[in-house]
Amino acid sequence: MNAGLILACRNEISTVCRKNNMDPSAVYWLMNAANGCQEIDCIYVVTDDADIKEMTEGSGIDKVKVIDRSENCMTGMLKPETVMLELADQDYFDTVILLQPAFPMPSATDLAGGFAEFHKPDTGSVLSVVRQKRRHWQETDNGFIRLEDNELTENGSFYIISRKLLLQSQSKMAGNIRAYIMEPTAAEQNPVNGCVEQEKFREAVSNIRLFLTDCDGCLTDGGMYYSEKGDELKRFHVLDGMGFRLLQKKGILTGIVTGEKRELNRRRAGKLNLDILEQGIQDKLSVVRRICKEYQIDLQQVAYVGDDINDIEVIKAVGFGCSVPNGIPQVKESAVYITQKAGGHGAVREVIDLILKYRS
């Protein structure tokens, strides 16, 4: 069995991640990448953090299993090998890929590419690298120097090794080592890290105090379903619901502002304990301004997700205006960020995870 291993330790400094860097959003995206890789049969999240456990268990990903950190793994400077070897002793896997929240975060395609390298003849282990285009000079035998423009630098995103070699070497890298090169474009395509290199995104999400979203097309897939009795049905995604809970734990206000007026919306907002529900709204910007005044929040401290023409003014006015990929072209042109996931398929959660990752 090929296993994905995520070491989610937040309560102390470790070599895996420094304090507070491994937040639930980073764990979620690592799980999502591992779940999308057909080579990975099971995903183990080893953690001591209650928020991460709750997010993991509520992720809806069948491959995921949560493992509590043992006393042996509670040291001040935890090495990844400590946990890997402990699980290897219990025969949890034949091959393991260690996943870490390093930039760029690995995608499912990257992980599949890593396994493709691992399956090549005589390979002992694989690590992810990036090309560093810097001007490095190397001395030659005759005393001159020559320019070496490209270097492969270990980025820490993932490591692959067999259980047998791990136990023999006591190291996450051993034998003949191959590299999987993660291209810069992989970072741009990743929902979490596509924003990292652009400071305006960091600033936009770091001080969010109010999160608002449209309903139909964002929290739902935009479809209207009817039973034979004429009952109206909507499909909401469980990951979005968990996302609202994570925001609320951080003291961020949450709400829905929608042009439709439906009892289903009221029931969903009630179940999620949202602070705000505004229905039947055509002039959304005026309503958002009123909400901001009521809660003494600046528009630049607001995140909003929309998909249609009546969302455009709000998206342009707030600090972090977002669109779903199924939004109309004008909305996507106005947005600072366009989600990879479609409305009703975890798009709202994607934006929430960005906010939680970069919130100061």
Tab-separated table of C-alpha atoms in Angstrom, residues 59 70 166 183 268 272 275 293 300 330:
chain	number	residue	atom	x	y	z
A	59	SER	CA	-13.135	16.662	5.355
A	70	SER	CA	2.664	9.261	20.467
A	166	LEU	CA	13.321	3.530	5.352
A	183	GLU	CA	8.054	24.034	-11.990
A	268	ARG	CA	-28.929	26.730	6.040
A	272	LEU	CA	-24.301	27.219	10.280
A	275	ASP	CA	-24.058	36.192	11.886
A	293	LYS	CA	-21.116	50.400	9.534
A	300	GLN	CA	-11.073	46.533	3.012
A	330	GLN	CA	-17.411	40.330	-15.864
